[in-house]
mmCIF file of C-alpha atoms and ligand atoms in Angstrom:
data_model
loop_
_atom_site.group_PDB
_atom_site.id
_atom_site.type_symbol
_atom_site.label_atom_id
_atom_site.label_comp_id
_atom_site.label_asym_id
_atom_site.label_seq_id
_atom_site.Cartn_x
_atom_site.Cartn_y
_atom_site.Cartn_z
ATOM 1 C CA UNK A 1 203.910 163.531 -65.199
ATOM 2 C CA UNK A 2 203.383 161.068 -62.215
ATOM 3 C CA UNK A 3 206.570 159.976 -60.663
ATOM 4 C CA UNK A 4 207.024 157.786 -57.890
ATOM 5 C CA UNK A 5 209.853 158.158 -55.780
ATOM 6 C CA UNK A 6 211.654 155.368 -53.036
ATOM 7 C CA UNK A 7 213.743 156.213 -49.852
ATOM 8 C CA UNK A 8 214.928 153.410 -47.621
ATOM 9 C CA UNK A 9 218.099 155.481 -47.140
ATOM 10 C CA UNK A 10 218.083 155.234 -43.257
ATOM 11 C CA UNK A 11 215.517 153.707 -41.090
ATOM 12 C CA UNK A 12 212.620 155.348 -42.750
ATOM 13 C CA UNK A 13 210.792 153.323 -45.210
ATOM 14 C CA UNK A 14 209.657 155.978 -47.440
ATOM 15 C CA UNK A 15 207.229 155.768 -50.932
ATOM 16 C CA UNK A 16 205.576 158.955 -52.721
ATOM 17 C CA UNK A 17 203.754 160.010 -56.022
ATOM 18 C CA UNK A 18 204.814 163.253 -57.153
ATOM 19 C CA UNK A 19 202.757 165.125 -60.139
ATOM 20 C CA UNK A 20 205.339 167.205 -62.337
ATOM 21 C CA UNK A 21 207.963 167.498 -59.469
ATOM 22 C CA UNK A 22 206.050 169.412 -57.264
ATOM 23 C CA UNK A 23 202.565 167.848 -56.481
ATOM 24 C CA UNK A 24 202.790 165.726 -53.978
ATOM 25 C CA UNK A 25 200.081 163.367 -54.231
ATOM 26 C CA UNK A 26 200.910 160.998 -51.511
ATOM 27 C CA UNK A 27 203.940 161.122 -49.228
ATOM 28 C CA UNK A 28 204.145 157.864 -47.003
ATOM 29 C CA UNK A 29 206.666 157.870 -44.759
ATOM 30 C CA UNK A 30 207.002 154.917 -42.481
ATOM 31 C CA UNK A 31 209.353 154.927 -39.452
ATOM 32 C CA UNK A 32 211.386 152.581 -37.433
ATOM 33 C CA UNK A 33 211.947 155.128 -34.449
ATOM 34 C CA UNK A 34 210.517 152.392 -31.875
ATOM 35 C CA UNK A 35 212.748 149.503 -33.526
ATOM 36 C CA UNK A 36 216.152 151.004 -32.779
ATOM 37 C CA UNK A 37 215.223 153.094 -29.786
ATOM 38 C CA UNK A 38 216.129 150.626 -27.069
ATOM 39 C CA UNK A 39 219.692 150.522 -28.749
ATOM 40 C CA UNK A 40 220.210 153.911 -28.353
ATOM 41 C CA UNK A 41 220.914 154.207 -32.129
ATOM 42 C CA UNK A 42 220.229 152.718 -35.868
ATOM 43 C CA UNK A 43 221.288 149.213 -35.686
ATOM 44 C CA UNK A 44 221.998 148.644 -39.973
ATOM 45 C CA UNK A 45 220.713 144.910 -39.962
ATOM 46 C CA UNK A 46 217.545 145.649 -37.928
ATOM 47 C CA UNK A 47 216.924 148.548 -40.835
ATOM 48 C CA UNK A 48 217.120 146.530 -43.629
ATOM 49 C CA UNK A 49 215.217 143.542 -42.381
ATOM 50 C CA UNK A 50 212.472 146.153 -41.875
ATOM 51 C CA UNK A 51 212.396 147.571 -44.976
ATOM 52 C CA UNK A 52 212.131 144.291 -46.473
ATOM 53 C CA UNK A 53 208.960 143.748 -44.770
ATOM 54 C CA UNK A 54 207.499 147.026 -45.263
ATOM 55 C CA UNK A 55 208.536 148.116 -48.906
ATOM 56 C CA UNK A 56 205.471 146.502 -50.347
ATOM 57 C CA UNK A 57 202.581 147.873 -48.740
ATOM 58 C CA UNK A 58 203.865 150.800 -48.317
ATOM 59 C CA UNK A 59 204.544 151.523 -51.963
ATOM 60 C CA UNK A 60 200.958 150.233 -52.428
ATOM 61 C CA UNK A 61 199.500 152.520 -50.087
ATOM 62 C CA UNK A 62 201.585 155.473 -52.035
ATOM 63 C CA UNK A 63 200.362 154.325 -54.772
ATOM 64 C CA UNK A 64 196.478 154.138 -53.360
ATOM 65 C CA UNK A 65 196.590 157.673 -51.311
ATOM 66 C CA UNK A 66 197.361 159.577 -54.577
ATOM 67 C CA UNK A 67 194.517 157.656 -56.176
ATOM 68 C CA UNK A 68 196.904 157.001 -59.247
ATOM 69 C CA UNK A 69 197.461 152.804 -60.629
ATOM 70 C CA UNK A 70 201.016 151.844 -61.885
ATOM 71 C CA UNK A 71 199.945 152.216 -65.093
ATOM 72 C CA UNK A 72 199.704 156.251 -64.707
ATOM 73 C CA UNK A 73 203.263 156.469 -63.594
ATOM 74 C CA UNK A 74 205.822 157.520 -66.194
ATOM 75 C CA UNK A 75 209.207 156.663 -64.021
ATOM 76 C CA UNK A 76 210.195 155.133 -60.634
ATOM 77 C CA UNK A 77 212.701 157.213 -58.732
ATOM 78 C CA UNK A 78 214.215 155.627 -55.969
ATOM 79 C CA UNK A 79 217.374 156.796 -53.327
ATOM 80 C CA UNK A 80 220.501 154.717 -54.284
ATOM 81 C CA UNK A 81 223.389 156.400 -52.502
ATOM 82 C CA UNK A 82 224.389 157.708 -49.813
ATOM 83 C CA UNK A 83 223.236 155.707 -47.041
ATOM 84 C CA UNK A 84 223.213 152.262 -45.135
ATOM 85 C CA UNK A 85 224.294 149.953 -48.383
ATOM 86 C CA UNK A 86 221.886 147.358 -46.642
ATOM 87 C CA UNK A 87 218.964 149.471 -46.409
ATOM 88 C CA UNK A 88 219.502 151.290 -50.221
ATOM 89 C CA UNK A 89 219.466 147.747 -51.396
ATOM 90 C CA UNK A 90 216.038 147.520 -50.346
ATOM 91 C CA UNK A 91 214.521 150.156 -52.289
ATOM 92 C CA UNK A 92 216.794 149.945 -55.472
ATOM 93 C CA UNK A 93 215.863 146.147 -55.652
ATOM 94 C CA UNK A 94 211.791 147.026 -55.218
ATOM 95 C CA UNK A 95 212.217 150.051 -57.644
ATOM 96 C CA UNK A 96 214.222 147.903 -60.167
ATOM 97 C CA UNK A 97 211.797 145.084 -59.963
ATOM 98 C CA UNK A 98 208.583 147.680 -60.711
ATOM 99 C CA UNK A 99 210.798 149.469 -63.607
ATOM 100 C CA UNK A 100 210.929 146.264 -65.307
ATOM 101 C CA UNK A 101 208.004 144.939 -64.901
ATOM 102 C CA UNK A 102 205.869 147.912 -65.633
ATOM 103 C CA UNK A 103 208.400 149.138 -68.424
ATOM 104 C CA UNK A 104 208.984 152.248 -66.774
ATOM 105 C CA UNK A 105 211.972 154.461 -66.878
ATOM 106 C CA UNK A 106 214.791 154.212 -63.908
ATOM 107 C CA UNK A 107 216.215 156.478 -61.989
ATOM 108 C CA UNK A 108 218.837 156.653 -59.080
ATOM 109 C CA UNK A 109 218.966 159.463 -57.014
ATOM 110 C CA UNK A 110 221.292 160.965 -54.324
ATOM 111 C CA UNK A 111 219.828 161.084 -50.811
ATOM 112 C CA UNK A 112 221.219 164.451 -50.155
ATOM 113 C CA UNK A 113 220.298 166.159 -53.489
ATOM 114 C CA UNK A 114 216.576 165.092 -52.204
ATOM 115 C CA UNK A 115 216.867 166.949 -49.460
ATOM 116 C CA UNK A 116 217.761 170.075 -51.033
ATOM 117 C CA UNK A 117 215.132 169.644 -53.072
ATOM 118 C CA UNK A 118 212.686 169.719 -50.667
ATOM 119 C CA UNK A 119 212.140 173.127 -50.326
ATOM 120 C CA UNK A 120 211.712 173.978 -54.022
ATOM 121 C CA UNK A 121 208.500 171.379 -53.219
ATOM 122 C CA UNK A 122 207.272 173.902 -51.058
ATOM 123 C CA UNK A 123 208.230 176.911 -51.752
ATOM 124 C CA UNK A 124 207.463 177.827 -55.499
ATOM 125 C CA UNK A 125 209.727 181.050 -55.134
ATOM 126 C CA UNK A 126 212.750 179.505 -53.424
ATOM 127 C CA UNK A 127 215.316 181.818 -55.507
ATOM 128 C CA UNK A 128 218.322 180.842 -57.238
ATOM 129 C CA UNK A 129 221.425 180.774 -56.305
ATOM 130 C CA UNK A 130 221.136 180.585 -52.806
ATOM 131 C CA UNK A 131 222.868 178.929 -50.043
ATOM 132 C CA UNK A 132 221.400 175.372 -48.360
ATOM 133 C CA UNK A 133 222.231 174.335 -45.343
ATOM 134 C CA UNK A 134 221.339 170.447 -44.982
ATOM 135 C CA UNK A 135 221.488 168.954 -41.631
ATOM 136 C CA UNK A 136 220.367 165.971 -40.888
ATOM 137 C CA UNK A 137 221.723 162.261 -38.577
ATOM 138 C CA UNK A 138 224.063 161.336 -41.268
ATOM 139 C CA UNK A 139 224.563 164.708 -43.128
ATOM 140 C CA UNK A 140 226.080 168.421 -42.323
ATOM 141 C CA UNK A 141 226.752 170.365 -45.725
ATOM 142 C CA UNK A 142 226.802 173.902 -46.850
ATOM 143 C CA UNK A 143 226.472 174.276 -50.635
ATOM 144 C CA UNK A 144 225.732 177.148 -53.314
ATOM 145 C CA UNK A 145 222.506 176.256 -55.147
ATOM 146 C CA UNK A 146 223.054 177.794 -58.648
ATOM 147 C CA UNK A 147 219.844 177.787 -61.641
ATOM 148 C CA UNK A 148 219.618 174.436 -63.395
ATOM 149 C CA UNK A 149 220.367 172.732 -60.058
ATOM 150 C CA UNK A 150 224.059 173.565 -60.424
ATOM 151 C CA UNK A 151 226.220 172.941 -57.004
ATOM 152 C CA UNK A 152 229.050 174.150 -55.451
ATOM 153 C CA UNK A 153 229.939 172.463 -52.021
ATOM 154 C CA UNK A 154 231.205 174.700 -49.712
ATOM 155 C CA UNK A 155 231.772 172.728 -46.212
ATOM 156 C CA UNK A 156 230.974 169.770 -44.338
ATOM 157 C CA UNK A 157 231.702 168.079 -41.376
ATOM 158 C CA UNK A 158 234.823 166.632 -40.557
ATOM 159 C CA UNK A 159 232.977 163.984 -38.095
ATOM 160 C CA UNK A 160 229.955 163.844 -36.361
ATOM 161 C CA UNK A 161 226.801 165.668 -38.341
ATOM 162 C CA UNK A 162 225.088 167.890 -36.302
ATOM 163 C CA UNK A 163 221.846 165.382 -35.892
ATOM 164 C CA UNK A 164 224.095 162.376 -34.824
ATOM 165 C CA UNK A 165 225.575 165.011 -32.049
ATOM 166 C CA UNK A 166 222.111 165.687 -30.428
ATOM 167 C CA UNK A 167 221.212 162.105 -30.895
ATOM 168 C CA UNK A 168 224.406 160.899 -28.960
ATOM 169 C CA UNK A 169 224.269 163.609 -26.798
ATOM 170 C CA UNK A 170 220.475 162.980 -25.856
ATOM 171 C CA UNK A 171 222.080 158.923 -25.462
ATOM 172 C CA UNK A 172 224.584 159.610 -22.927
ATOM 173 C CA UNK A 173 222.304 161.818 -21.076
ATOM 174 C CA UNK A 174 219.387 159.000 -20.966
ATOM 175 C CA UNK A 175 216.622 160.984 -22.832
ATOM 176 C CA UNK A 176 215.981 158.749 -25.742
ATOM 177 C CA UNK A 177 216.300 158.015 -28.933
ATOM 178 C CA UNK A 178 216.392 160.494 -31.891
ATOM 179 C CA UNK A 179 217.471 163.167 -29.597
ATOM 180 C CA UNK A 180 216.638 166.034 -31.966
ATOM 181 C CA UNK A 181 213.452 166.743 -30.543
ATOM 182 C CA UNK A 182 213.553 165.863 -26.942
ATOM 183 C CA UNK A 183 216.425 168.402 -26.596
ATOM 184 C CA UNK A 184 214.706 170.607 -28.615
ATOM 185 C CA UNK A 185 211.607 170.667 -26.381
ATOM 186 C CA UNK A 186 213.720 170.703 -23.217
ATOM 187 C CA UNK A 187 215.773 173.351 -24.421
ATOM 188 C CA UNK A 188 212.801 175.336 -24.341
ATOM 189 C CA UNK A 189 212.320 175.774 -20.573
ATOM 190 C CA UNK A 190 216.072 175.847 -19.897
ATOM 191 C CA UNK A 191 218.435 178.897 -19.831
ATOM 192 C CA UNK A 192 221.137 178.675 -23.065
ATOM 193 C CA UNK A 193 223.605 180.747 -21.175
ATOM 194 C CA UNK A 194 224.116 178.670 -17.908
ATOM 195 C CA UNK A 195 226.944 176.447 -19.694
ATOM 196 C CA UNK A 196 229.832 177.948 -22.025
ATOM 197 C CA UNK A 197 230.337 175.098 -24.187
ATOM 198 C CA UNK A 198 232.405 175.198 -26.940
ATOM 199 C CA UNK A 199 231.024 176.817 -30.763
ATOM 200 C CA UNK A 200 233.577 174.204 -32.398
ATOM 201 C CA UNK A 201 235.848 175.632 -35.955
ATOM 202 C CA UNK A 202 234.028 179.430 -35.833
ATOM 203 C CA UNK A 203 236.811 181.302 -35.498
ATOM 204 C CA UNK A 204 238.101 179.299 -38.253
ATOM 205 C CA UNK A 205 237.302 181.401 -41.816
ATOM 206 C CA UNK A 206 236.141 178.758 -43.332
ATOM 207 C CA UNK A 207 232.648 176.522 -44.046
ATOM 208 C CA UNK A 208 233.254 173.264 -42.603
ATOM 209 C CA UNK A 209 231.998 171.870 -38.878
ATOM 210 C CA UNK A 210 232.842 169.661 -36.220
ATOM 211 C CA UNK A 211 230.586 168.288 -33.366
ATOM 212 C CA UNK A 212 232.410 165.509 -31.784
ATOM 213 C CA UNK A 213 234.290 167.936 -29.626
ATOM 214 C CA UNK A 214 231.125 169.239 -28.876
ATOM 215 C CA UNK A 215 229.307 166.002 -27.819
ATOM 216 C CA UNK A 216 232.368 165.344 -25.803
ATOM 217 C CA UNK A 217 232.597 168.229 -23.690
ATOM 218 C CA UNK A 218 228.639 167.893 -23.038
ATOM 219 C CA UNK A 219 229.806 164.305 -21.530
ATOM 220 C CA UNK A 220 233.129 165.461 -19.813
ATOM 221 C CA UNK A 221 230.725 168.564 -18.407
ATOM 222 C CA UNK A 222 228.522 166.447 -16.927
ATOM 223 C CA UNK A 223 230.973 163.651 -15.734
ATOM 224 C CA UNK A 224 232.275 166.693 -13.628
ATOM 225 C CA UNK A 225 229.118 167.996 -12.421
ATOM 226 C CA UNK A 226 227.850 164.708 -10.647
ATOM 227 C CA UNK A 227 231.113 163.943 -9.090
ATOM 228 C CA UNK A 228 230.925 167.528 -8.209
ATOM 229 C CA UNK A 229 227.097 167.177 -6.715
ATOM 230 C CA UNK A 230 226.654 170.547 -8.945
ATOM 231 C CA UNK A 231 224.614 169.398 -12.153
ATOM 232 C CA UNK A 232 222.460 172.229 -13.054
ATOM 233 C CA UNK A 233 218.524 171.357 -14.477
ATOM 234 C CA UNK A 234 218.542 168.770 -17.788
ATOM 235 C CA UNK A 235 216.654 171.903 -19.389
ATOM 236 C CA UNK A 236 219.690 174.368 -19.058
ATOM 237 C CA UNK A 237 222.361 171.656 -20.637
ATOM 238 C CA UNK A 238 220.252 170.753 -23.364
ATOM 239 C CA UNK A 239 219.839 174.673 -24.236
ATOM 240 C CA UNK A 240 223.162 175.491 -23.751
ATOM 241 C CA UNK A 241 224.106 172.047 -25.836
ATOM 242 C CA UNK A 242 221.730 173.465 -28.829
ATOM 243 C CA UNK A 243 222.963 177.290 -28.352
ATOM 244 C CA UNK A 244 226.183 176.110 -29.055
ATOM 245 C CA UNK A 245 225.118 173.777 -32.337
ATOM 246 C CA UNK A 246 222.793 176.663 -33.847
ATOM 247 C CA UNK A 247 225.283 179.548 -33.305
ATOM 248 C CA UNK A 248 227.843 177.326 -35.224
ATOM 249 C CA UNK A 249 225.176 176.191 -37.959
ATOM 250 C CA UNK A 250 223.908 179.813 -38.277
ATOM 251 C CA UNK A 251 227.390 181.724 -38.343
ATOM 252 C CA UNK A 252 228.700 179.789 -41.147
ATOM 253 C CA UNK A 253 225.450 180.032 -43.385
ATOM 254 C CA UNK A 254 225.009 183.545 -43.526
ATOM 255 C CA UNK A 255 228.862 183.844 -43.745
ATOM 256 C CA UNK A 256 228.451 181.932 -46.892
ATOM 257 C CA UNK A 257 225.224 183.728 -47.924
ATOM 258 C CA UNK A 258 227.412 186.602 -47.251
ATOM 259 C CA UNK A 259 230.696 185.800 -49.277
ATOM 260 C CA UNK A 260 228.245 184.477 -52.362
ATOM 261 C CA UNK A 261 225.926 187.430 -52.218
ATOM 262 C CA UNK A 262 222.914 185.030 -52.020
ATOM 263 C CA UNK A 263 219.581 186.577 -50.756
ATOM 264 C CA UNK A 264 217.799 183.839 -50.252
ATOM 265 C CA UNK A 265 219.058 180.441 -47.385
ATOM 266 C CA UNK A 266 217.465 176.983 -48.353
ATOM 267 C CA UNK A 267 217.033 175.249 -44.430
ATOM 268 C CA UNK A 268 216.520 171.300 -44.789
ATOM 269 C CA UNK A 269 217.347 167.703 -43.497
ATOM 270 C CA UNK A 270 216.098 166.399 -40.224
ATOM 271 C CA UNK A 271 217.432 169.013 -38.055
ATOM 272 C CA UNK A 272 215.840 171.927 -39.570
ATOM 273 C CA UNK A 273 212.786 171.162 -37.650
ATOM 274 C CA UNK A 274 214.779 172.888 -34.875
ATOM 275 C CA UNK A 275 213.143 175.375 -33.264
ATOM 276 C CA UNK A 276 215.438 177.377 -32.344
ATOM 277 C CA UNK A 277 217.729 176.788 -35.546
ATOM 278 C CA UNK A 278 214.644 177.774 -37.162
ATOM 279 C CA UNK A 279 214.411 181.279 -35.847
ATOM 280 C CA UNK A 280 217.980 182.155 -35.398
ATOM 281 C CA UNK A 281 218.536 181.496 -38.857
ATOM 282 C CA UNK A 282 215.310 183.813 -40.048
ATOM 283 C CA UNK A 283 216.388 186.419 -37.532
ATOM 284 C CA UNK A 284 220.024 186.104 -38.588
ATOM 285 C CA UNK A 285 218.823 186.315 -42.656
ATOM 286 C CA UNK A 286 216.759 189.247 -42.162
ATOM 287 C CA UNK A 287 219.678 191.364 -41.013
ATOM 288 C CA UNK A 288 221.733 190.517 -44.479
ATOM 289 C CA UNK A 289 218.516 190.794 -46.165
ATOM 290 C CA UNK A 290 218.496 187.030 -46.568
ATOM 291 C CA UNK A 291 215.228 184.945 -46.638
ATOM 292 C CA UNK A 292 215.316 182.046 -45.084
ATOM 293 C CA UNK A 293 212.876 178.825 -46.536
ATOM 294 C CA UNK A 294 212.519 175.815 -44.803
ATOM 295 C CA UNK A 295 210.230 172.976 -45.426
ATOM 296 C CA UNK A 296 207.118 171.260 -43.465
ATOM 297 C CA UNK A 297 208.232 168.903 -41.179
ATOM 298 C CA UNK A 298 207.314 165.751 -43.836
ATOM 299 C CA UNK A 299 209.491 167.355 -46.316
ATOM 300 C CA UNK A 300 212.494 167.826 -44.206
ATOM 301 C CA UNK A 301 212.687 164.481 -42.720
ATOM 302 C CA UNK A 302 213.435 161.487 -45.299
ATOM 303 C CA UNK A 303 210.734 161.098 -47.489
ATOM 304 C CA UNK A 304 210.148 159.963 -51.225
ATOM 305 C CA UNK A 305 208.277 163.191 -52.147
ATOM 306 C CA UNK A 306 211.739 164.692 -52.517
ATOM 307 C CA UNK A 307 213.361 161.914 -54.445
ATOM 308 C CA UNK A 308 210.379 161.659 -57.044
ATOM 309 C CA UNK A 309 210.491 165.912 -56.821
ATOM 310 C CA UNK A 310 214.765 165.405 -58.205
ATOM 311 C CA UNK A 311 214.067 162.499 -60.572
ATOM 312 C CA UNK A 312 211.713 165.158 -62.795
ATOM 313 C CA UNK A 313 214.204 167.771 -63.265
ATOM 314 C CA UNK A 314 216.275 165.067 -64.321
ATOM 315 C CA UNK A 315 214.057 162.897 -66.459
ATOM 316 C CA UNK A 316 213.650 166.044 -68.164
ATOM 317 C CA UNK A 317 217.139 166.800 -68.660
ATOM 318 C CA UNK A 318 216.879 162.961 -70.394
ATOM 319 C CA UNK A 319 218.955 161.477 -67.523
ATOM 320 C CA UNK A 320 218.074 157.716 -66.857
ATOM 321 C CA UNK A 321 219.598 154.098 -65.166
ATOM 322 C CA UNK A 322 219.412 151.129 -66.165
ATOM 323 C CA UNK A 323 218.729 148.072 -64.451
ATOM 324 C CA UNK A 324 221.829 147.848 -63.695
ATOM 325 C CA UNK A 325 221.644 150.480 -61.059
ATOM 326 C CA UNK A 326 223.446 149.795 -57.600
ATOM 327 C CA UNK A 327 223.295 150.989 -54.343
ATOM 328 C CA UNK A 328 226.668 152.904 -52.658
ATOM 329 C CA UNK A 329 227.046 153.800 -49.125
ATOM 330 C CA UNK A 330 228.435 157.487 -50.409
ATOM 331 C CA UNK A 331 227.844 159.508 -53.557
ATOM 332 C CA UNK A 332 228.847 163.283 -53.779
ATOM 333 C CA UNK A 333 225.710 165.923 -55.144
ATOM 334 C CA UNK A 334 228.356 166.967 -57.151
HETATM 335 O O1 LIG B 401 216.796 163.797 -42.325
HETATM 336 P P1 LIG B 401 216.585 162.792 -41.244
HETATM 337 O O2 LIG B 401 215.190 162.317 -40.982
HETATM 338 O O3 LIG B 401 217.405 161.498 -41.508
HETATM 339 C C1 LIG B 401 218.716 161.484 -42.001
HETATM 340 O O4 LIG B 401 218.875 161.582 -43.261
HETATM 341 O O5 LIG B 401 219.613 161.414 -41.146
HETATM 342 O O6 LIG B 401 217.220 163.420 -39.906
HETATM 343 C C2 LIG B 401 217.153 162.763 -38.671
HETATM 344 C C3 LIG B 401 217.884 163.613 -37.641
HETATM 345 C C4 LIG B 401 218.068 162.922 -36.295
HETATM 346 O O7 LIG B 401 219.427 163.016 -35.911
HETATM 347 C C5 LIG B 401 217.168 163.729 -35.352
HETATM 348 O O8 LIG B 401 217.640 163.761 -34.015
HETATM 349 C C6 LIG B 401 217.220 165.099 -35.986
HETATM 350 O O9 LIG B 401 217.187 164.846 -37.400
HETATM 351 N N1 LIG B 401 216.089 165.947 -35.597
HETATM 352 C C7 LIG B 401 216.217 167.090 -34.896
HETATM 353 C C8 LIG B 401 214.909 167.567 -34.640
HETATM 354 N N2 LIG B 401 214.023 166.700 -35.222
HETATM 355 C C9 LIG B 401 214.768 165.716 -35.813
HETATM 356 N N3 LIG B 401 217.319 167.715 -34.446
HETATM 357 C C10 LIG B 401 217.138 168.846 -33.746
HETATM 358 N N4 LIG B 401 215.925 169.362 -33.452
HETATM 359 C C11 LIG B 401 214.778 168.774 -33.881
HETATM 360 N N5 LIG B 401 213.591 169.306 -33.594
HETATM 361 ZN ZN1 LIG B 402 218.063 162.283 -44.844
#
């Protein structure tokens, strides 16, 4: 069963075909990285303009990659919540438009329920329950993955998500824009001890997270240091900065995996292309006996693979929209 599935969630305007929720017979992804770099940051209105130029081909060229025709699709899945209500609107309107005039089934999907998603896509034995840890620019959230796609949300942040904190962070220190992987590479060649900065809420015995403390000590550190004429390498801040995210991010995860006796840690959103989130959390699972799955870099990023991957589970399960369907700027998984 050939769905295609819509994401023009953030500043990514994403189309896919997915065969039975798992074949992924095209994934186009197509990103406005260059369009909002020189503000240092998404800028909403730019998105959706964007999207309204792009939607068309790239659906087209979804639909051409996976060598399929509109007429061998059997629903259109597209992102309606949450999100940048300007940018949804975009893909809800182009999925809408194709559901009616194709007669195909409808179906709205949450952005964040793709993402956890994602790794089923890749990984065929991605056990159940097990705890997923989505991190992304707009999303931190730890939930409990039961069979049947059953949640239970366990934390979240109470401000910043941990990919808006290296993305503000990278701003303020002039490195570009996302910041994910420029600190990521830099951290690489710089020492994680040389800077103490805070591991915000992990003495706290609970699941949810806070970075904007974080982000603002980075600033107030370095503030200091140049007045001071003592600012150590860029390399040793950003891998002190990203010590102090992934201990925080990997504490409370296997905590949870802990507490819910789940052997198996679901890694996914933007930020779990982190290196070194990547193998502190494998390192950290294998000494609870944990395994820890995390998706190709395409699948963790937004993409409609994941979107069209949900919608089959629940076109199965008989769920549908109509064309009535609307975009919202938040939507719980749950
Ligand atoms: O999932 P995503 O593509 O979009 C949202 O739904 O937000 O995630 C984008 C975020 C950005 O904040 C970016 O800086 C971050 O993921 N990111 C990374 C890395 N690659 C992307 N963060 C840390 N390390 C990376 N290697
Ligand atoms: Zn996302």
């Amino acid at each position: 069963m050939n769905i295609l599935g819509i994401d023009t969630s953030c500043d990514e305007t994403a189309a896919a075909v997915v065969a039975d929720g798992r074949q992924v017979r095209s994934n186009i992804i197509s990103s406005q990285i260059d369009l909002h770099a020189e503000y240092g940051g998404i800028v909403p209105e730019l998105a959706s303009r964007k999207h309204v130029e792009s939607i068309n081909y790239i659906i087209d060229q979804a639909i051409r990659e996976a060598d399929a025709t509109f007429a061998e699709l059997e629903a259109i899945a597209v992102t309606n919540r949450p999100g940048l209500i300007g940018a949804l609107l975009v893909g809800v309107a182009a999925a809408k438009s194709l559901a009616y005039c194709y007669d195909l089934p409808l179906l709205g999907i949450n952005h964040i329920e793709g993402h956890i998603y994602a790794n089923f896509m890749a990984h065929e034995d991605l056990p159940f329950p097990h705890i997923c840890l989505t991190v992304s620019g707009g999303h931190t959230l730890l939930v409990e993955v039961r069979e049947g796609w059953k949640y239970e949300i366990l934390g979240t942040t109470q401000d910043d998500a941990a990919g808006e904190a290296y993305d503000k962070v990278a701003q303020y220190l002039g490195l570009g824009f996302p910041g994910g992987k420029i600190i990521d590479d830099l951290a690489k060649n710089g020492d994680s001890t040389a800077i103490d900065f805070p591991r915000p809420m992990l003495d706290r015995d609970d699941y949810q997270f806070s970075f904007s403390g974080l982000k603002t000590a980075v600033r107030y550190f370095v503030d200091r240091a140049k007045a001071a004429g003592t600012l150590p390498p860029i390399e040793d801040i950003a891998a002190s900065f990203q010590a102090a995210v992934v201990e925080v991010l990997v504490q409370k995860t296997i905590r949870a995996a802990k507490a819910k006796n789940a052997k198996a840690i679901n890694l996914t959103g933007g930020v779990a292309a982190n290196s070194q989130l990547r193998q502190s959390m494998c390192e950290a699972g294998a000494e609870i006996g944990a395994k820890v799955y995390y998706p190709p870099i395409q699948l963790c990023t937004d993409n409609g693979a994941m979107i069209a991957g949900v919608a089959y589970h629940k076109y199965q399960n008989g769920i549908r929209d109509g064309l009535d369907l609307n975009a919202a700027p938040t939507g719980s998984i749950v």
